[in-house]
Amino acid sequence: MRIHALRRVLAGVAAAIIAVLPVGPAHAGTVGDAGTTGTISGRLQHRDGSPAWAYLTVFTTVGQNYAGSAYVPADGSFTVDVPAGSYKLAYSVRGRFEQWSGGATSFAAAVPVEVVAGQVTEVTETVLPTGSIAGRVTRADGSVAAGVPVYAGSGSAMTDGSGSYRIDDLLVGEYTVAFAGPRGVSQYAHGTLDPAAAERFAVLDGQVTTVDETLLPTGSVRIVAHDATTSEPLSGFCVYGAASGCAAGAELVLDGLFAGQRHFTVNIDDQLHLTVPDAAVTVTAGQTATLDVAMRRGASITATMVERAGGAATDGCVTVAKVGDLYGLDTLGFCSDVRPGPTPGSVVVGPLEPGTYQLLADPRDPALGLQWAGATGGTGDRAKARRVTVAAGDRVTAPAIRFDPATTIHGRVTDAATGAPVTACVSVVALAYDFAPRDNCPGHSEPDGTYSIPGVGPYAWPVEFVGHGYQWRWSGDAVNRRTATPVTAVADAQLRTGGGTLTGTVTDASGHPVGAIVVAVDAATGEALTFGAGPESTYTLTRIAPQRIKVYYRTTDGRTGWVGGADLAHARPIQIRDQRTVTVNIVIG
């Protein structure tokens, strides 16, 4: 596993000399189209004036869009033709570290290079000061640890036959040093598996910092699993975590694990038993510890899909929405027909936590239409979808899903204030909070604002519109799905800016910052309204459509929860008003 430095402290800066000169025979490089382009011509050099080689990439100052690239050879010279404009240059010096124009270490801090059409902008960039980290690695018994990958910042090395290593070309600053251990687990100097507890080592200009390390001792874990209700042993389970593997029978032995407490996720692909996410065991050096995992029974729903006309079996994907819980369409996630069900056109969805579910069915045949499975047929209204309740251990067969012919919903998305076209994500099903703004949403409006959603059943559907910089809205200018105007063919939308703001901090009980995604959801349905994550422990969600919301969070280490309650039903409702800011500080126990 590659580990990046937690912090770099610059010990010096290099100067960049930038000048704009008219094109003339004395200057290297030629301008392609003198009417629209200019040339960046320059030299990369060490502080003693000797040349340096690098890979050069040019980005626009606004938007950090790629604009060009060049190889800087051993003589340090380069020329790049680009359209007139403002740019920032990234140098991958010797392929070992990155610095930006003006001796900066980030795009944000880089000095812009202004390019004028028909002219040459000359740049001289001086390589930033660097140092090295070197040392020797041994095993717990004192023997040489050869072939161990070592990482510090963007640099890496492999220990040789004597256990020695050296990482050069590290920018001056502070680094943690990681040693790749058995089964993909890294150890950090000195003697810890926790990157937060790792020691930081100063790298000084032109000097070598010595970091020797002794690898921690190792032991083994024997993992078995059983049914939490019957205590019967389970076979064929898989584990993931400090090490991974699948049991060929009723047990799995993992060797070469660092001593200490280890955590595993245990899963069995029987579509009934629920995954155990954090099974802990203490590994003792030179010994084999046993981890016996009790796996709770969930439930499964078998659904059979047919064409309404003629009743022929047909393939499709069935996903479920749990009533009273967070919900959103995951366009890249689980699909039930990865493995066929027991009969043609059938799928098995599970394991599921006990509860009440609604089924969304998406046929593979493009001539058939998406539907929520209703009581007597398909529907576009989730509120009218049939509810299937399951208890622990249930294997339920749902009534047949009958697909109708597909139709298309279309329209145009514009700015409510200016009438200008808006590029937005469009969907007839509420989108998952962590997928909606990305390029993989079900459909987009085009640059002229027009969109179409093919492959939906011939029912009245609500349509969701998510545009960057706008409130999330639904057809009929509704603020959530429940109040949307269902449509069968045409839904135009005028998106609004403004809205309310939710802001606050995310910390643990001791006040330490916790990284997390924070989601504002419809207080009644758990469907996302917007989401975000801020630097360190802060977050700010803007442009929330005025309404009652509840707040869900997911930390970077996988913990989830609701503000003010254990679940959606018991979470604290919060009123969002236009042009108002609400502060909610989240404390994770």
Coordinates of C-alpha atoms in Angstrom, one line a residue:
M1 CA 0.0 0.0 0.0
R2 CA 1.4 3.4 -1.0
I3 CA 1.5 6.0 1.7
H4 CA 1.7 9.7 1.2
A5 CA 3.4 12.1 3.5
L6 CA 1.0 13.7 6.1
R7 CA 2.7 17.1 5.8
R8 CA 5.4 18.8 3.8
V9 CA 7.1 21.9 5.2
L10 CA 9.0 23.9 2.5
A11 CA 12.5 24.9 3.5
G12 CA 13.0 27.2 0.5
V13 CA 11.4 28.5 -2.7
A14 CA 12.9 28.7 -6.1
A15 CA 12.4 31.7 -8.3
A16 CA 10.7 31.7 -11.7
I17 CA 11.6 34.4 -14.2
I18 CA 8.7 35.1 -16.5
A19 CA 8.9 37.6 -19.4
V20 CA 6.9 38.2 -22.6
L21 CA 9.0 38.8 -25.7
P22 CA 8.1 39.4 -29.3
V23 CA 8.5 36.5 -31.7
G24 CA 11.9 36.7 -33.4
P25 CA 14.6 34.5 -34.8
A26 CA 16.6 34.5 -31.5
H27 CA 13.9 32.6 -29.6
A28 CA 13.4 28.9 -29.7
G29 CA 10.1 27.5 -30.9
T30 CA 7.6 28.8 -33.4
V31 CA 4.0 29.8 -33.0
G32 CA 1.5 27.6 -34.8
D33 CA -1.3 30.2 -35.7
A34 CA 0.0 33.6 -34.8
G35 CA -3.5 34.9 -34.7
T36 CA -4.7 32.7 -31.8
T37 CA -1.8 31.0 -30.2
G38 CA 1.4 31.8 -28.4
T39 CA 4.4 29.9 -27.2
I40 CA 5.8 29.0 -23.8
S41 CA 9.5 28.6 -24.1
G42 CA 11.7 27.8 -21.1
R43 CA 14.4 26.1 -19.3
L44 CA 14.4 23.9 -16.2
Q45 CA 17.5 24.1 -14.1
H46 CA 19.1 23.1 -10.8
R47 CA 20.1 25.8 -8.4
D48 CA 23.7 25.6 -9.6
G49 CA 22.5 26.4 -13.1
S50 CA 22.9 22.9 -14.5
P51 CA 19.9 21.6 -16.6
A52 CA 17.3 19.1 -15.3
W53 CA 14.9 16.8 -17.2
A54 CA 11.1 16.5 -16.5
Y55 CA 7.7 15.8 -17.9
L56 CA 5.8 19.1 -18.3
T57 CA 2.0 19.5 -18.3
V58 CA 0.2 22.7 -19.0
F59 CA -3.1 23.5 -17.3
T60 CA -5.5 26.5 -17.7
T61 CA -5.4 28.8 -14.7
V62 CA -9.2 28.8 -14.6
G63 CA -10.6 25.3 -14.2
Q64 CA -7.3 23.4 -14.2
N65 CA -8.1 22.0 -17.6
Y66 CA -5.4 20.2 -19.6
A67 CA -3.9 22.4 -22.3
G68 CA -0.7 20.7 -23.5
S69 CA 2.4 18.8 -22.5
A70 CA 6.0 18.3 -23.4
Y71 CA 9.1 16.3 -22.5
V72 CA 11.9 18.4 -21.0
P73 CA 15.1 16.6 -22.1
A74 CA 18.4 16.5 -20.4
D75 CA 19.4 20.0 -21.6
G76 CA 16.4 21.4 -19.7
S77 CA 14.9 23.3 -22.6
F78 CA 11.2 23.1 -23.7
T79 CA 8.7 24.7 -26.0
V80 CA 4.9 24.4 -26.0
D81 CA 2.4 26.1 -28.3
V82 CA -1.0 26.9 -26.6
P83 CA -3.9 29.2 -27.3
A84 CA -3.5 32.7 -25.8
G85 CA -4.5 32.7 -22.1
S86 CA -3.3 32.1 -18.6
Y87 CA -1.7 28.8 -17.6
K88 CA 0.0 27.0 -14.7
L89 CA 2.8 24.6 -15.4
A90 CA 3.4 21.2 -13.6
Y91 CA 6.8 19.7 -13.8
S92 CA 7.3 16.0 -12.9
V93 CA 11.0 16.5 -12.1
R94 CA 13.0 13.4 -13.1
G95 CA 9.7 11.6 -12.8
R96 CA 10.2 11.6 -9.0
F97 CA 8.3 14.6 -7.6
E98 CA 6.0 17.4 -8.8
Q99 CA 6.5 21.1 -8.6
W100 CA 4.5 24.0 -10.2
S101 CA 5.4 27.2 -11.9
G102 CA 7.0 29.7 -9.7
G103 CA 8.5 27.1 -7.4
A104 CA 5.1 26.1 -5.9
T105 CA 4.1 22.6 -4.7
S106 CA 0.4 22.9 -5.7
F107 CA -1.8 24.1 -8.4
A108 CA -3.4 26.7 -6.1
A109 CA -0.1 28.3 -5.2
A110 CA 1.4 28.1 -8.7
V111 CA 2.4 31.4 -10.5
P112 CA 0.3 31.9 -13.6
V113 CA 2.1 32.2 -17.0
E114 CA 0.4 34.6 -19.3
V115 CA 0.5 33.7 -23.0
V116 CA -0.1 36.4 -25.7
A117 CA -1.1 35.5 -29.2
G118 CA 1.8 35.7 -31.6
Q119 CA 4.4 36.1 -28.8
V120 CA 6.8 33.9 -26.9
T121 CA 6.6 33.8 -23.1
E122 CA 9.9 32.7 -21.7
V123 CA 10.1 30.9 -18.4
T124 CA 13.0 29.8 -16.2
E125 CA 12.1 27.3 -13.5
T126 CA 14.5 26.3 -10.8
V127 CA 14.2 22.8 -9.2
L128 CA 13.2 23.0 -5.5
P129 CA 15.6 21.7 -2.8
T130 CA 15.4 18.0 -2.0
G131 CA 16.9 15.5 0.3
S132 CA 16.8 11.7 0.9
I133 CA 15.7 9.1 3.4
A134 CA 17.7 5.9 3.8
G135 CA 18.0 3.1 6.2
R136 CA 18.0 -0.7 6.9
V137 CA 15.1 -3.0 7.6
T138 CA 15.3 -6.2 9.7
R139 CA 12.7 -8.7 10.8
A140 CA 11.7 -9.3 14.4
D141 CA 14.2 -12.1 14.8
G142 CA 17.0 -9.8 13.6
S143 CA 17.3 -11.3 10.1
V144 CA 17.6 -9.2 7.0
A145 CA 14.3 -8.0 5.5
A146 CA 15.1 -8.1 1.7
G147 CA 12.6 -7.1 -1.0
V148 CA 10.4 -4.9 1.2
P149 CA 8.8 -1.9 -0.5
V150 CA 9.3 1.4 1.3
Y151 CA 7.3 4.5 0.8
A152 CA 7.8 8.2 1.8
G153 CA 5.6 10.8 0.2
S154 CA 5.6 10.3 -3.6
G155 CA 8.9 8.4 -3.4
S156 CA 9.6 4.7 -3.0
A157 CA 12.3 2.1 -2.9
M158 CA 12.9 -1.6 -2.4
T159 CA 15.2 -3.1 0.3
D160 CA 18.2 -4.9 -1.2
G161 CA 19.8 -8.1 -0.1
S162 CA 21.2 -6.5 3.0
G163 CA 17.9 -4.9 3.9
S164 CA 19.1 -1.4 2.9
Y165 CA 17.1 1.1 1.0
R166 CA 17.3 4.8 -0.1
I167 CA 14.7 7.2 -1.4
D168 CA 16.1 10.2 -3.2
D169 CA 14.4 13.4 -4.6
L170 CA 12.1 14.1 -1.7
L171 CA 11.1 17.7 -1.4
V172 CA 12.3 19.3 1.8
G173 CA 9.7 18.8 4.5
E174 CA 8.3 16.2 6.9
Y175 CA 7.4 12.6 6.0
T176 CA 6.1 9.4 7.4
V177 CA 7.8 6.2 6.2
A178 CA 5.8 3.1 5.4
F179 CA 7.0 -0.4 5.0
A180 CA 4.8 -2.8 3.0
G181 CA 4.2 -5.9 5.2
P182 CA 2.6 -9.2 4.6
R183 CA -0.9 -9.4 3.0
G184 CA -0.9 -5.8 2.0
V185 CA -0.7 -4.3 5.5
S186 CA 1.8 -1.5 6.0
Q187 CA 3.9 -0.8 9.0
Y188 CA 5.0 2.8 9.8
A189 CA 8.2 3.9 11.5
H190 CA 8.5 3.3 14.2
G191 CA 6.7 0.0 15.0
T192 CA 3.1 1.1 14.4
L193 CA 0.3 0.0 12.0
D194 CA -1.6 3.3 12.6
P195 CA -0.6 6.0 10.1
A196 CA -1.9 8.6 12.5
A197 CA 0.6 7.4 15.1
A198 CA 3.5 7.4 12.7
E199 CA 6.6 9.4 13.5
R200 CA 7.4 12.3 11.1
F201 CA 10.9 12.6 9.8
A202 CA 12.4 15.9 8.6
V203 CA 14.1 15.8 5.2
L204 CA 16.7 18.6 4.8
D205 CA 18.2 20.2 1.7
G206 CA 21.0 17.9 0.3
Q207 CA 21.0 15.7 3.4
V208 CA 20.2 12.0 4.1
T209 CA 17.8 11.3 6.9
T210 CA 18.3 7.8 8.4
V211 CA 15.2 5.7 9.2
D212 CA 15.9 2.1 10.3
E213 CA 13.0 -0.2 11.1
T214 CA 12.4 -3.6 12.7
L215 CA 9.3 -5.3 11.3
L216 CA 6.7 -6.4 13.9
P217 CA 6.4 -10.1 14.7
T218 CA 3.7 -12.1 13.0
G219 CA 1.1 -14.8 13.8
S220 CA -1.8 -16.6 12.3
V221 CA -5.6 -16.4 12.5
R222 CA -8.0 -19.4 12.1
I223 CA -11.5 -18.1 11.1
V224 CA -14.7 -20.1 11.4
A225 CA -18.3 -18.9 11.0
H226 CA -21.7 -20.2 12.3
D227 CA -25.4 -19.4 12.0
A228 CA -26.2 -17.0 14.9
T229 CA -29.6 -18.7 15.4
T230 CA -28.8 -22.4 15.1
S231 CA -25.1 -22.4 15.8
E232 CA -24.6 -24.6 12.7
P233 CA -21.2 -24.1 11.1
L234 CA -21.1 -22.2 7.8
S235 CA -18.9 -23.1 4.8
G236 CA -17.6 -21.1 1.8
F237 CA -17.5 -17.7 3.5
C238 CA -15.0 -15.0 2.5
V239 CA -13.1 -12.5 4.6
Y240 CA -11.6 -9.1 3.8
G241 CA -9.5 -6.7 5.9
A242 CA -6.0 -7.1 7.2
A243 CA -5.9 -10.1 4.9
S244 CA -8.4 -11.6 2.5
G245 CA -9.4 -15.1 1.4
C246 CA -12.3 -17.5 1.0
A247 CA -12.8 -20.8 2.9
A248 CA -12.8 -23.9 0.8
G249 CA -14.7 -25.6 3.6
A250 CA -15.7 -24.6 7.1
E251 CA -12.5 -22.7 8.1
L252 CA -9.9 -20.3 6.7
V253 CA -6.3 -19.9 8.1
L254 CA -4.5 -16.7 7.4
D255 CA -0.7 -16.7 8.0
G256 CA 1.8 -13.9 8.3
L257 CA -0.3 -11.3 10.0
F258 CA 1.3 -8.6 12.1
A259 CA 0.8 -9.1 15.9
G260 CA -1.9 -6.9 17.4
Q261 CA -5.7 -6.5 17.0
R262 CA -7.0 -7.1 13.5
H263 CA -10.4 -6.5 12.0
F264 CA -12.2 -8.5 9.3
T265 CA -15.3 -8.2 7.2
V266 CA -16.9 -11.7 6.8
N267 CA -19.3 -12.4 4.0
I268 CA -21.0 -15.6 2.7
D269 CA -22.7 -15.6 -0.7
D270 CA -25.8 -17.5 0.2
Q271 CA -28.2 -14.5 -0.2
L272 CA -29.4 -15.1 3.4
H273 CA -26.8 -14.4 6.0
L274 CA -25.9 -10.8 6.6
T275 CA -22.3 -9.5 6.3
V276 CA -20.4 -9.0 9.5
P277 CA -18.4 -5.8 9.0
D278 CA -16.0 -5.5 11.9
A279 CA -15.0 -8.8 13.5
A280 CA -12.0 -8.3 15.7
V281 CA -9.3 -10.7 16.8
T282 CA -5.9 -10.3 18.6
V283 CA -3.0 -11.8 16.7
T284 CA -0.1 -13.1 19.0
A285 CA 3.4 -13.5 17.6
G286 CA 4.2 -17.1 16.7
Q287 CA 0.7 -18.4 17.6
T288 CA -2.6 -19.1 15.9
A289 CA -5.6 -17.2 17.2
T290 CA -9.2 -18.3 16.4
L291 CA -12.0 -16.0 15.3
D292 CA -15.5 -17.5 15.5
V293 CA -18.0 -15.3 13.7
A294 CA -21.7 -15.4 14.4
M295 CA -23.6 -14.5 11.2
R296 CA -27.2 -13.2 11.6
R297 CA -29.9 -14.4 9.2
G298 CA -31.3 -11.8 6.9
A299 CA -34.0 -12.4 4.3
S300 CA -34.3 -12.7 0.5
I301 CA -36.9 -11.8 -2.1
T302 CA -37.3 -13.8 -5.3
A303 CA -38.9 -11.9 -8.1
T304 CA -39.9 -13.3 -11.5
M305 CA -40.2 -11.0 -14.5
V306 CA -42.4 -11.5 -17.5
E307 CA -43.8 -9.5 -20.4
R308 CA -47.4 -8.4 -19.8
A309 CA -48.2 -9.2 -23.4
G310 CA -48.0 -12.9 -23.8
G311 CA -46.4 -13.7 -20.4
A312 CA -43.0 -14.7 -21.7
A313 CA -40.2 -14.7 -19.1
T314 CA -37.7 -11.9 -19.6
D315 CA -34.5 -10.8 -17.9
G316 CA -34.0 -7.7 -15.8
C317 CA -32.5 -6.1 -12.7
V318 CA -34.5 -5.7 -9.5
T319 CA -33.3 -3.4 -6.8
V320 CA -35.1 -2.6 -3.5
A321 CA -35.9 0.5 -1.5
K322 CA -36.3 0.0 2.2
V323 CA -39.3 1.9 3.5
G324 CA -38.3 4.4 6.2
D325 CA -34.6 4.4 5.3
L326 CA -32.1 6.3 3.2
Y327 CA -32.7 5.6 -0.5
G328 CA -31.3 6.6 -3.8
L329 CA -30.8 4.9 -7.2
D330 CA -27.2 3.6 -7.3
T331 CA -26.4 3.7 -11.0
L332 CA -23.1 1.8 -10.6
G333 CA -23.9 -0.5 -7.8
F334 CA -25.6 -3.9 -7.1
C335 CA -27.8 -5.5 -9.8
S336 CA -29.7 -8.6 -8.9
D337 CA -29.3 -10.4 -12.2
V338 CA -25.5 -10.9 -11.8
R339 CA -26.5 -14.4 -10.9
P340 CA -29.7 -15.9 -12.4
G341 CA -32.5 -17.0 -10.2
P342 CA -34.0 -20.5 -9.9
T343 CA -36.3 -20.2 -12.9
P344 CA -36.2 -18.2 -16.2
G345 CA -36.7 -14.5 -15.7
S346 CA -36.2 -14.8 -11.9
V347 CA -33.7 -13.1 -9.6
V348 CA -33.0 -13.4 -5.9
V349 CA -32.4 -10.2 -4.0
G350 CA -30.6 -10.7 -0.7
P351 CA -29.4 -10.8 2.0
L352 CA -31.7 -8.1 3.3
E353 CA -32.2 -6.7 6.8
P354 CA -35.6 -7.5 8.2
G355 CA -38.1 -4.7 7.1
T356 CA -40.5 -3.6 4.4
Y357 CA -39.3 -3.1 0.9
Q358 CA -40.5 -1.9 -2.5
L359 CA -39.1 -3.3 -5.8
L360 CA -37.8 -1.3 -8.7
A361 CA -37.5 -3.4 -11.9
D362 CA -35.5 -2.5 -14.9
P363 CA -35.8 -4.9 -18.0
R364 CA -32.9 -5.7 -20.2
D365 CA -35.1 -5.6 -23.3
P366 CA -35.1 -1.9 -24.4
A367 CA -38.6 -2.4 -25.8
L368 CA -39.9 -2.9 -22.2
G369 CA -40.2 -0.1 -19.6
L370 CA -38.8 0.5 -16.1
Q371 CA -41.3 0.2 -13.3
W372 CA -42.0 0.3 -9.6
A373 CA -43.8 -3.1 -9.0
G374 CA -47.3 -2.1 -8.0
A375 CA -50.1 -4.0 -6.5
T376 CA -51.7 -4.9 -9.9
G377 CA -49.0 -3.8 -12.3
G378 CA -46.3 -1.3 -12.9
T379 CA -46.3 2.3 -11.7
G380 CA -44.1 5.3 -11.8
D381 CA -45.1 6.4 -8.4
R382 CA -43.0 4.9 -5.6
A383 CA -45.7 5.7 -3.1
K384 CA -48.0 3.2 -5.0
A385 CA -45.4 0.4 -5.2
R386 CA -46.3 -2.9 -3.6
R387 CA -44.7 -3.4 -0.1
V388 CA -43.0 -6.7 0.7
T389 CA -42.3 -7.3 4.4
V390 CA -39.6 -9.8 5.4
A391 CA -38.4 -11.2 8.8
A392 CA -35.1 -12.8 9.7
G393 CA -34.7 -16.1 7.9
D394 CA -37.5 -15.4 5.4
R395 CA -37.1 -16.5 1.7
V396 CA -40.1 -14.7 0.2
T397 CA -41.4 -15.0 -3.4
A398 CA -43.0 -11.8 -4.6
P399 CA -45.8 -11.7 -7.2
A400 CA -44.7 -11.7 -10.8
I401 CA -43.5 -8.4 -12.2
R402 CA -45.2 -7.7 -15.6
F403 CA -43.4 -5.4 -17.9
D404 CA -45.2 -3.0 -20.2
P405 CA -43.9 -1.4 -23.4
A406 CA -41.3 1.4 -23.0
T407 CA -41.9 5.0 -23.6
T408 CA -39.8 8.2 -23.4
I409 CA -40.0 11.3 -21.2
H410 CA -38.4 14.5 -22.6
G411 CA -38.2 18.2 -22.0
R412 CA -35.9 21.2 -21.6
V413 CA -34.0 22.5 -18.5
T414 CA -33.3 26.2 -18.2
D415 CA -32.3 28.8 -15.6
A416 CA -35.4 30.2 -13.9
A417 CA -33.9 33.7 -13.8
T418 CA -32.3 34.0 -17.2
G419 CA -33.9 31.4 -19.4
A420 CA -30.5 30.1 -20.4
P421 CA -30.2 26.3 -21.0
V422 CA -28.8 24.3 -18.1
T423 CA -26.9 21.0 -18.3
A424 CA -28.4 18.8 -15.5
C425 CA -28.7 15.2 -14.4
V426 CA -32.2 13.9 -14.9
S427 CA -33.9 10.8 -13.5
V428 CA -37.4 9.4 -12.8
V429 CA -36.0 7.7 -9.6
A430 CA -34.5 9.6 -6.7
L431 CA -30.7 9.5 -7.2
A432 CA -28.2 8.2 -4.6
Y433 CA -26.5 11.1 -2.9
D434 CA -23.0 10.1 -3.9
F435 CA -23.8 9.5 -7.6
A436 CA -26.2 12.3 -8.7
P437 CA -23.7 15.1 -9.6
R438 CA -21.3 12.8 -11.5
D439 CA -21.2 11.9 -15.1
N440 CA -22.8 8.5 -14.5
C441 CA -26.3 9.6 -13.7
P442 CA -29.1 8.0 -15.8
G443 CA -29.4 10.9 -18.2
H444 CA -28.2 14.5 -18.9
S445 CA -29.7 17.5 -20.6
E446 CA -27.7 18.6 -23.6
P447 CA -26.0 22.0 -23.9
D448 CA -29.2 23.4 -25.4
G449 CA -31.0 22.2 -22.2
T450 CA -33.0 19.4 -23.9
Y451 CA -33.1 15.9 -22.5
S452 CA -34.8 12.6 -23.0
I453 CA -35.3 9.6 -20.7
P454 CA -36.0 6.5 -22.8
G455 CA -37.0 3.0 -21.4
V456 CA -39.5 4.0 -18.8
G457 CA -42.9 2.3 -18.4
P458 CA -46.0 4.1 -19.7
Y459 CA -47.0 5.6 -16.4
A460 CA -46.9 9.0 -14.8
W461 CA -43.4 9.6 -13.4
P462 CA -41.9 12.4 -11.2
V463 CA -38.7 13.7 -12.8
E464 CA -35.7 14.8 -10.7
F465 CA -33.3 17.6 -12.0
V466 CA -29.8 18.0 -10.4
G467 CA -27.8 20.9 -11.9
H468 CA -24.5 22.1 -10.6
G469 CA -25.0 25.4 -8.8
Y470 CA -28.7 25.0 -8.5
Q471 CA -31.2 23.6 -6.0
W472 CA -32.2 20.0 -6.6
R473 CA -35.7 20.1 -8.0
W474 CA -38.5 17.8 -9.3
S475 CA -41.1 18.2 -12.0
G476 CA -43.6 20.9 -11.3
D477 CA -40.9 23.0 -9.5
A478 CA -41.3 20.7 -6.5
V479 CA -38.7 20.5 -3.7
N480 CA -39.0 16.8 -3.3
R481 CA -40.5 13.7 -5.0
R482 CA -43.6 13.6 -2.7
T483 CA -44.8 17.0 -4.0
A484 CA -43.7 16.5 -7.7
T485 CA -46.0 16.7 -10.6
P486 CA -46.0 13.3 -12.3
V487 CA -45.7 13.3 -16.1
T488 CA -46.1 10.8 -18.9
A489 CA -44.3 12.5 -21.8
V490 CA -43.0 16.1 -21.3
A491 CA -41.4 17.8 -18.2
D492 CA -39.7 21.1 -18.6
A493 CA -37.8 22.5 -15.6
Q494 CA -36.6 26.0 -14.6
L495 CA -33.9 25.5 -12.0
R496 CA -33.3 28.0 -9.2
T497 CA -30.2 29.2 -7.4
G498 CA -30.7 30.5 -3.8
G499 CA -32.1 28.2 -1.2
G500 CA -30.9 27.6 2.3
T501 CA -27.6 26.6 3.7
L502 CA -26.6 23.9 6.3
T503 CA -23.2 24.2 7.9
G504 CA -21.3 22.9 10.8
T505 CA -18.5 20.7 12.1
V506 CA -18.0 17.0 12.3
T507 CA -15.9 15.8 15.4
D508 CA -15.7 12.9 17.8
A509 CA -16.6 13.2 21.4
S510 CA -13.2 14.6 22.3
G511 CA -13.5 17.4 19.7
H512 CA -11.1 15.9 17.2
P513 CA -12.1 16.4 13.5
V514 CA -13.7 13.5 11.7
G515 CA -13.8 13.3 7.9
A516 CA -17.3 12.7 6.6
I517 CA -19.8 13.1 3.8
V518 CA -22.9 14.9 5.1
V519 CA -26.2 14.4 3.4
A520 CA -29.5 16.5 3.6
V521 CA -32.4 14.2 2.9
D522 CA -36.2 14.5 2.6
A523 CA -37.4 14.2 6.2
A524 CA -40.2 11.8 5.1
T525 CA -38.6 9.6 2.5
G526 CA -34.8 9.6 3.2
E527 CA -34.2 10.7 -0.4
A528 CA -31.2 12.9 -1.0
L529 CA -31.6 16.7 -1.5
T530 CA -27.9 17.6 -1.6
F531 CA -24.6 16.5 0.0
G532 CA -21.1 17.7 0.6
A533 CA -17.9 17.4 2.6
G534 CA -15.5 20.2 3.6
P535 CA -11.9 20.5 4.6
E536 CA -11.0 18.8 7.9
S537 CA -13.9 18.9 10.2
T538 CA -16.2 21.5 8.5
Y539 CA -19.0 21.1 6.0
T540 CA -21.3 23.5 4.2
L541 CA -24.3 22.4 2.1
T542 CA -25.7 25.2 -0.1
R543 CA -28.7 25.7 -2.3
I544 CA -31.0 23.4 -0.4
A545 CA -34.6 23.8 -1.5
P546 CA -36.7 25.2 1.4
Q547 CA -38.3 22.3 3.3
R548 CA -38.0 20.0 6.3
I549 CA -34.9 17.8 6.2
K550 CA -33.0 15.3 8.2
V551 CA -29.2 14.8 8.2
Y552 CA -27.3 11.6 7.5
Y553 CA -23.5 11.2 7.6
R554 CA -20.9 8.7 6.4
T555 CA -17.4 9.0 7.8
T556 CA -14.3 8.2 5.8
D557 CA -13.8 5.0 7.8
G558 CA -17.3 3.8 7.1
R559 CA -19.3 4.7 10.1
T560 CA -22.8 6.0 9.4
G561 CA -25.6 7.6 11.4
W562 CA -28.3 10.2 11.7
V563 CA -28.3 13.5 13.5
G564 CA -30.5 13.4 16.6
G565 CA -31.7 9.8 16.3
A566 CA -30.8 6.2 15.5
D567 CA -32.6 6.1 12.2
L568 CA -34.6 8.2 9.7
A569 CA -37.8 7.9 11.7
H570 CA -36.1 9.2 14.9
A571 CA -33.6 11.7 13.5
R572 CA -34.1 15.4 14.3
P573 CA -36.1 17.3 11.7
I574 CA -34.6 20.6 10.6
Q575 CA -36.4 23.4 8.8
I576 CA -34.6 24.9 5.8
R577 CA -35.6 28.4 4.7
D578 CA -34.6 30.4 1.7
Q579 CA -31.6 32.6 2.2
R580 CA -31.1 31.4 5.8
T581 CA -28.2 29.4 7.3
V582 CA -28.7 26.6 9.9
T583 CA -25.7 25.4 11.9
V584 CA -25.7 21.7 12.9
N585 CA -22.5 20.5 14.6
I586 CA -22.2 16.7 14.4
V587 CA -20.6 14.7 17.2
I588 CA -19.8 11.1 16.4
G589 CA -19.5 8.9 19.5

